[in-house]
Coordinates of C-alpha atoms and ligand atoms in Angstrom, one line a residue:
M30 CA 76.4 -12.5 0.8
S31 CA 77.6 -8.9 1.3
T32 CA 79.7 -8.0 4.2
Y33 CA 78.7 -5.2 6.4
S34 CA 80.5 -3.3 9.2
L35 CA 78.9 -1.7 12.2
H36 CA 80.8 1.5 11.2
D37 CA 78.6 1.7 8.1
L38 CA 75.4 1.5 10.1
D39 CA 74.3 5.1 9.5
Q40 CA 74.9 4.8 5.8
I41 CA 73.0 1.5 5.8
V42 CA 70.0 3.2 7.4
I43 CA 70.1 6.1 4.9
D44 CA 70.3 3.6 1.9
S45 CA 67.6 1.4 3.3
L46 CA 65.2 4.4 3.9
A47 CA 65.9 5.5 0.3
S48 CA 65.1 2.0 -1.0
V49 CA 61.9 1.9 1.1
D50 CA 60.9 5.3 -0.3
A51 CA 61.5 4.0 -3.9
L52 CA 59.1 1.1 -3.5
G53 CA 56.3 1.5 -6.1
T54 CA 53.9 -1.4 -5.6
T55 CA 52.8 -3.7 -2.8
E56 CA 54.2 -6.6 -5.0
E57 CA 57.6 -5.0 -5.0
F58 CA 57.2 -4.3 -1.3
R59 CA 56.7 -8.0 -0.6
E60 CA 59.7 -9.0 -2.7
R61 CA 62.1 -6.6 -1.1
E62 CA 60.8 -6.5 2.5
N63 CA 63.0 -9.4 3.6
E64 CA 66.2 -7.9 2.3
L65 CA 65.5 -4.5 3.7
E66 CA 64.4 -5.4 7.3
G67 CA 64.0 -9.2 7.5
K68 CA 66.3 -12.2 7.8
R69 CA 68.4 -11.2 4.7
S70 CA 68.8 -7.6 5.7
P71 CA 72.1 -6.0 6.8
F72 CA 70.7 -5.7 10.3
A73 CA 70.2 -9.5 10.6
I74 CA 73.7 -10.1 9.2
L75 CA 75.3 -7.6 11.5
Q76 CA 73.4 -9.1 14.4
K77 CA 75.4 -12.3 14.0
T78 CA 78.7 -10.4 14.3
L79 CA 77.9 -9.1 17.8
G80 CA 79.1 -12.3 19.4
S81 CA 82.7 -11.4 18.7
L82 CA 82.4 -8.2 20.9
D83 CA 82.9 -7.9 24.6
A84 CA 79.9 -7.5 26.8
D85 CA 79.9 -3.7 26.9
G86 CA 80.5 -3.4 23.1
R87 CA 77.8 -6.0 22.5
R88 CA 75.3 -4.0 24.5
E89 CA 76.1 -0.7 22.9
A90 CA 76.2 -2.1 19.3
G91 CA 73.1 -4.1 19.9
A92 CA 71.2 -1.0 21.0
R93 CA 72.4 0.9 17.9
L94 CA 71.5 -1.9 15.6
Q95 CA 68.0 -2.3 17.2
N96 CA 67.3 1.4 16.8
A97 CA 68.5 1.4 13.2
R98 CA 66.4 -1.6 12.3
A99 CA 63.3 -0.1 14.1
A100 CA 63.6 3.0 12.0
V101 CA 63.6 1.0 8.8
R102 CA 60.7 -1.1 10.1
S103 CA 58.5 1.9 10.8
A104 CA 59.4 3.4 7.4
L105 CA 58.3 0.1 5.8
D106 CA 55.0 0.1 7.8
A107 CA 54.2 3.6 6.8
K108 CA 55.1 2.8 3.1
W109 CA 52.8 -0.2 3.2
I110 CA 49.8 1.9 4.2
V111 CA 50.5 4.4 1.4
L112 CA 50.9 1.7 -1.3
A113 CA 47.9 -0.4 -0.2
K114 CA 45.6 2.6 -0.1
A115 CA 46.7 3.8 -3.5
E116 CA 46.1 0.3 -5.0
R117 CA 42.7 0.0 -3.2
D118 CA 41.7 3.4 -4.5
A119 CA 42.7 2.5 -8.0
T120 CA 40.7 -0.7 -7.9
L121 CA 37.6 1.1 -6.7
E122 CA 38.0 3.7 -9.4
R123 CA 38.4 1.1 -12.0
D124 CA 35.4 -1.0 -10.8
R125 CA 33.0 1.9 -10.1
L126 CA 29.6 1.6 -11.8
D127 CA 28.9 4.4 -14.1
L128 CA 25.5 5.3 -13.0
G129 CA 25.2 7.7 -15.9
D130 CA 25.3 5.0 -18.6
T131 CA 25.4 1.4 -17.6
V132 CA 22.8 1.3 -14.9
V133 CA 20.2 3.7 -16.2
S134 CA 20.1 1.9 -19.6
A135 CA 19.6 -1.4 -17.8
I136 CA 16.5 -0.5 -15.9
T137 CA 13.0 0.3 -17.3
W138 CA 12.0 3.9 -17.1
P139 CA 9.7 5.1 -15.6
A140 CA 10.0 2.7 -12.7
E141 CA 7.0 0.5 -12.2
A142 CA 4.7 1.9 -9.5
G143 CA 1.6 0.4 -7.8
H144 CA -1.9 1.8 -8.6
S145 CA -5.4 1.9 -6.9
G146 CA -7.4 -1.3 -6.8
L147 CA -10.4 -1.7 -9.0
V148 CA -12.9 -1.2 -6.2
A149 CA -11.2 2.0 -5.0
S150 CA -11.1 3.5 -8.4
T151 CA -14.7 2.5 -9.1
Q152 CA -15.7 4.2 -5.9
R153 CA -14.0 7.3 -7.0
S154 CA -15.6 7.4 -10.4
L155 CA -19.1 6.8 -8.8
E156 CA -18.4 9.7 -6.5
D157 CA -17.4 11.8 -9.5
V158 CA -20.7 11.0 -11.3
F159 CA -22.8 12.0 -8.2
V160 CA -20.7 15.1 -7.5
G161 CA -21.4 16.1 -11.1
M162 CA -25.1 15.8 -10.3
G163 CA -24.8 18.1 -7.3
F164 CA -24.3 15.6 -4.5
T165 CA -21.8 16.0 -1.7
V166 CA -19.8 12.9 -0.4
A167 CA -20.1 11.8 3.3
D168 CA -18.6 9.0 5.3
G169 CA -19.9 6.9 8.2
P170 CA -18.6 4.2 10.7
E171 CA -18.2 0.6 9.7
V172 CA -19.0 -0.6 13.3
E173 CA -22.5 0.4 14.3
T174 CA -25.0 0.0 17.0
D175 CA -28.2 -1.9 16.4
W176 CA -30.1 1.4 16.5
Y177 CA -28.3 2.9 13.5
N178 CA -28.2 -0.2 11.4
F179 CA -31.7 -1.4 12.2
E180 CA -34.0 0.4 14.6
A181 CA -33.8 4.0 13.3
L182 CA -34.4 2.5 9.9
N183 CA -37.7 1.2 11.0
I184 CA -36.6 -2.3 11.7
P185 CA -37.4 -3.0 15.4
P186 CA -35.8 -5.9 17.3
A187 CA -37.1 -9.3 16.2
H188 CA -38.8 -7.8 13.1
P189 CA -38.8 -10.4 10.4
A190 CA -37.1 -8.0 7.9
R191 CA -33.9 -8.5 9.9
G192 CA -33.6 -11.8 8.0
M193 CA -32.8 -9.7 4.9
W194 CA -29.3 -9.0 6.3
D195 CA -27.2 -11.8 7.8
T196 CA -25.4 -9.8 10.4
F197 CA -21.9 -10.1 12.0
Y198 CA -22.6 -9.2 15.7
V199 CA -19.7 -7.7 17.7
E200 CA -21.5 -7.5 21.0
L201 CA -25.1 -8.6 21.9
G202 CA -27.4 -6.9 24.3
E203 CA -26.7 -4.5 27.1
P204 CA -26.2 -1.6 27.1
E205 CA -26.3 -1.8 23.3
T206 CA -25.9 -4.3 20.5
V207 CA -22.8 -3.6 18.4
L208 CA -22.4 -5.0 14.9
L209 CA -20.6 -4.6 11.6
R210 CA -22.9 -2.5 9.4
T211 CA -24.8 -4.7 6.8
H212 CA -25.4 -1.7 4.5
T213 CA -24.5 2.0 4.2
S214 CA -28.1 3.0 5.2
P215 CA -27.1 3.8 8.8
T216 CA -25.0 6.7 7.5
Q217 CA -28.3 8.2 6.3
I218 CA -29.4 8.3 10.0
H219 CA -26.1 10.0 11.0
L220 CA -26.5 12.6 8.3
M221 CA -30.1 13.4 9.1
E222 CA -29.3 13.6 12.9
H223 CA -26.5 16.0 12.1
A224 CA -28.7 18.1 9.8
V225 CA -31.3 18.4 12.5
A226 CA -28.8 19.2 15.2
T227 CA -27.1 21.9 13.0
N228 CA -30.4 23.1 11.4
S229 CA -28.8 22.4 7.9
L230 CA -31.5 20.7 5.8
P231 CA -31.8 20.1 2.9
I232 CA -29.4 17.1 2.2
H233 CA -28.1 15.9 -1.1
S234 CA -25.4 13.4 -0.3
V235 CA -23.8 10.1 -1.3
M236 CA -22.1 7.9 1.3
P237 CA -19.7 5.2 0.0
G238 CA -18.2 2.6 2.3
R239 CA -17.5 -1.0 3.3
C240 CA -20.3 -3.3 4.5
F241 CA -20.3 -6.8 5.9
R242 CA -22.7 -9.8 5.7
R243 CA -22.5 -13.4 6.8
D244 CA -22.8 -14.5 3.2
T245 CA -21.0 -17.3 1.4
P246 CA -19.1 -15.6 -1.4
D247 CA -20.2 -16.6 -4.9
A248 CA -20.1 -15.0 -8.4
R249 CA -22.3 -12.1 -7.3
H250 CA -21.7 -11.8 -3.6
L251 CA -18.8 -11.1 -1.2
A252 CA -19.0 -11.2 2.6
T253 CA -17.1 -7.9 2.7
F254 CA -18.3 -5.6 0.0
H255 CA -18.9 -1.9 -0.7
Q256 CA -22.0 0.1 -1.2
I257 CA -22.8 3.7 -2.1
E258 CA -25.8 5.2 -0.4
G259 CA -27.7 8.2 -1.7
L260 CA -29.9 10.5 0.4
V261 CA -31.9 13.5 -0.7
V262 CA -34.1 15.3 1.8
D263 CA -35.7 18.5 0.6
R264 CA -39.1 20.1 0.0
G265 CA -41.4 18.6 -2.6
I266 CA -39.3 15.6 -3.6
S267 CA -41.2 12.9 -5.5
F268 CA -40.6 9.4 -6.8
A269 CA -40.0 11.0 -10.3
D270 CA -36.9 12.7 -8.9
L271 CA -35.6 9.4 -7.6
A272 CA -36.2 7.6 -11.0
G273 CA -34.6 10.5 -12.8
V274 CA -31.4 10.3 -10.6
I275 CA -31.2 6.5 -11.1
E276 CA -31.6 6.8 -14.9
T277 CA -29.1 9.7 -15.2
F278 CA -26.6 7.9 -13.1
T279 CA -26.9 4.6 -15.1
R280 CA -26.3 6.4 -18.4
A281 CA -23.5 8.5 -17.1
Y282 CA -21.6 5.5 -15.6
F283 CA -22.5 2.5 -17.8
G284 CA -23.1 4.3 -21.1
P285 CA -26.1 4.6 -23.4
D286 CA -26.4 0.8 -24.2
I287 CA -27.2 -0.2 -20.7
E288 CA -30.8 0.0 -19.5
S289 CA -32.0 0.3 -16.0
R290 CA -35.3 -0.7 -14.5
L291 CA -37.0 -0.3 -11.2
R292 CA -39.1 -3.2 -9.8
P293 CA -41.4 -3.0 -6.8
A294 CA -39.7 -4.3 -3.7
Y295 CA -39.9 -4.0 0.0
F296 CA -37.5 -2.2 2.4
P297 CA -38.6 -1.2 5.9
F298 CA -37.1 2.3 5.6
T299 CA -38.6 3.3 2.2
E300 CA -42.1 3.5 1.0
P301 CA -42.7 2.9 -1.8
S302 CA -39.5 0.8 -2.4
A303 CA -37.9 -0.5 -5.6
E304 CA -35.1 -2.7 -6.7
F305 CA -32.7 -1.1 -9.2
E306 CA -31.5 -3.4 -12.0
I307 CA -29.4 -2.9 -15.1
T308 CA -28.8 -5.0 -18.2
C309 CA -26.3 -7.8 -17.5
T310 CA -23.1 -6.6 -19.2
I311 CA -21.6 -10.2 -19.3
C312 CA -24.3 -11.5 -21.7
R313 CA -25.8 -8.1 -22.8
G314 CA -29.2 -9.3 -21.7
D315 CA -29.3 -12.8 -23.3
G316 CA -29.0 -14.6 -20.0
C317 CA -25.9 -16.2 -18.5
R318 CA -24.6 -17.8 -15.3
T319 CA -23.6 -14.5 -13.7
C320 CA -27.2 -13.1 -14.0
S321 CA -28.8 -16.5 -13.4
Q322 CA -30.2 -16.5 -16.9
T323 CA -32.4 -13.4 -16.3
G324 CA -30.5 -10.9 -18.4
W325 CA -30.6 -8.4 -15.5
I326 CA -28.3 -7.7 -12.6
E327 CA -29.6 -6.2 -9.4
L328 CA -27.4 -3.2 -8.4
G329 CA -29.4 -2.2 -5.2
G330 CA -32.5 -0.8 -3.6
C331 CA -34.2 2.6 -3.4
G332 CA -37.4 4.3 -2.4
M333 CA -39.0 7.3 -0.7
I334 CA -38.0 7.8 2.9
D335 CA -40.5 6.2 5.2
P336 CA -42.1 8.7 7.6
A337 CA -41.1 6.4 10.5
V338 CA -37.5 7.1 9.6
F339 CA -38.1 10.9 9.6
E340 CA -39.8 10.5 13.0
A341 CA -36.8 8.6 14.4
V342 CA -34.4 11.4 13.6
G343 CA -36.9 14.3 14.3
I344 CA -37.5 15.6 10.8
D345 CA -41.0 16.9 10.1
A346 CA -42.5 14.6 7.4
G347 CA -45.2 17.3 6.7
E348 CA -42.5 19.8 5.6
W349 CA -39.8 17.5 4.2
S350 CA -39.7 14.5 1.9
G351 CA -36.9 12.6 0.3
F352 CA -35.6 9.5 -1.3
A353 CA -32.7 7.1 -0.7
F354 CA -30.9 4.5 -2.7
G355 CA -28.1 2.1 -2.0
F356 CA -26.2 -0.1 -4.4
G357 CA -23.1 -2.2 -4.7
I358 CA -19.8 -0.6 -5.7
D359 CA -18.2 -4.0 -6.3
R360 CA -21.2 -5.0 -8.5
C361 CA -20.7 -1.8 -10.5
A362 CA -17.1 -2.6 -11.1
Q363 CA -18.1 -6.1 -12.1
M364 CA -20.7 -4.8 -14.6
R365 CA -18.5 -2.0 -15.9
H366 CA -15.6 -4.4 -16.7
Q367 CA -17.5 -7.6 -17.4
I368 CA -16.0 -9.6 -14.6
A369 CA -18.0 -12.9 -14.6
D370 CA -17.0 -13.8 -11.0
M371 CA -16.8 -11.1 -8.4
R372 CA -14.5 -13.2 -6.2
A373 CA -11.7 -12.0 -8.6
L374 CA -11.9 -8.6 -6.8
I375 CA -10.6 -10.1 -3.5
E376 CA -8.1 -12.7 -4.8
N377 CA -5.3 -10.3 -5.4
D378 CA -4.0 -12.1 -8.5
V379 CA -1.6 -9.5 -10.0
R380 CA -2.5 -10.7 -13.5
F381 CA -6.1 -9.6 -12.8
L382 CA -5.1 -6.4 -10.9
R383 CA -2.7 -5.2 -13.7
Q384 CA -5.5 -4.9 -16.2
F385 CA -6.9 -1.9 -14.2
A386 CA -3.7 0.1 -13.8
Ligands
LIG679 N1 -29.8 -0.7 2.3 C1 -30.4 -1.5 1.3 C2 -29.7 -2.8 1.2 O1 -28.5 -2.8 1.3 C3 -30.6 -0.8 0.0 C4 -31.4 0.4 0.1 C5 -30.9 1.7 0.4 C6 -32.8 0.3 -0.1 C7 -31.6 2.8 0.4 C8 -33.6 1.5 -0.1 C9 -33.0 2.7 0.2 O2 -30.3 -3.8 1.0

């Protein structure tokens, strides 16, 4: 063990500070810390010699020793901060991910993004077909009063035709019965009322939207489904105009191989009325489970506006005539893409959804 003298204390401090300054790594710091300031340091050794001094000398020398040791201690603390930071920075620098190479080459590009569902994109293409034929697109409420969904459409309360639509009622009776619309036909009423109020007849519009029926879902029906309604009110409109629009639409949307046909039917708000059917695209007309072996799929209904409807909204049936149609958007998606069971549209199975990206 070296011997030290209190006379050398200043020199010891100078040498110690120089040694602290020369420390290059935290590892070296740990190795040398004890001999610079700890139990093996000159200060600890000198401390032991204080016992041989008288009381005054011990107090004075003790204070000098303590100050000297504190100076070295604080130099060590400061040095530790510098060394540790330098080493941490070096580690971070070494381990940094190179976003320019490593990461970008590991991910797929472009990143995978979501897309519209099949029903939404079908609705958009149907709108496009009708816009191309000169129609505008309008929107109506999903929650309706009994008047819009039924009465104004020539279906008075307790009329047997109400059985054609299994209705979800929100509120029964006074002051008004409120329900979820069972078809998009109530939007016709809103449009005609608006045209009368703003004196803006004629009307050539389509109205897509969500409808609701108390139906048990099966291969061709959903309880929540979508229709697109069409309404033309103008002067001199005839059934031939209606048939022409239906035929033009069918060819534009389904292509030349698919035939359409109109079959006599009954709707309270049109007269005459027809059902609009197309060749079943699943079996191409041969008959299958989806079309109940008929070879045809019903898309919707249509007909000439009944004068009782014109009367309900205040349109003069002597001056104006018109037609309406309404058919299933989900059913169009089903037929366009040969989806045997329509329930696939609401199951959200990504393997199904991905096919229509
Ligand atoms: N709203 C009828 C239905 O959903 C379809 C239809 C619309 C019929 C327009 C005639 C005219 O059953």
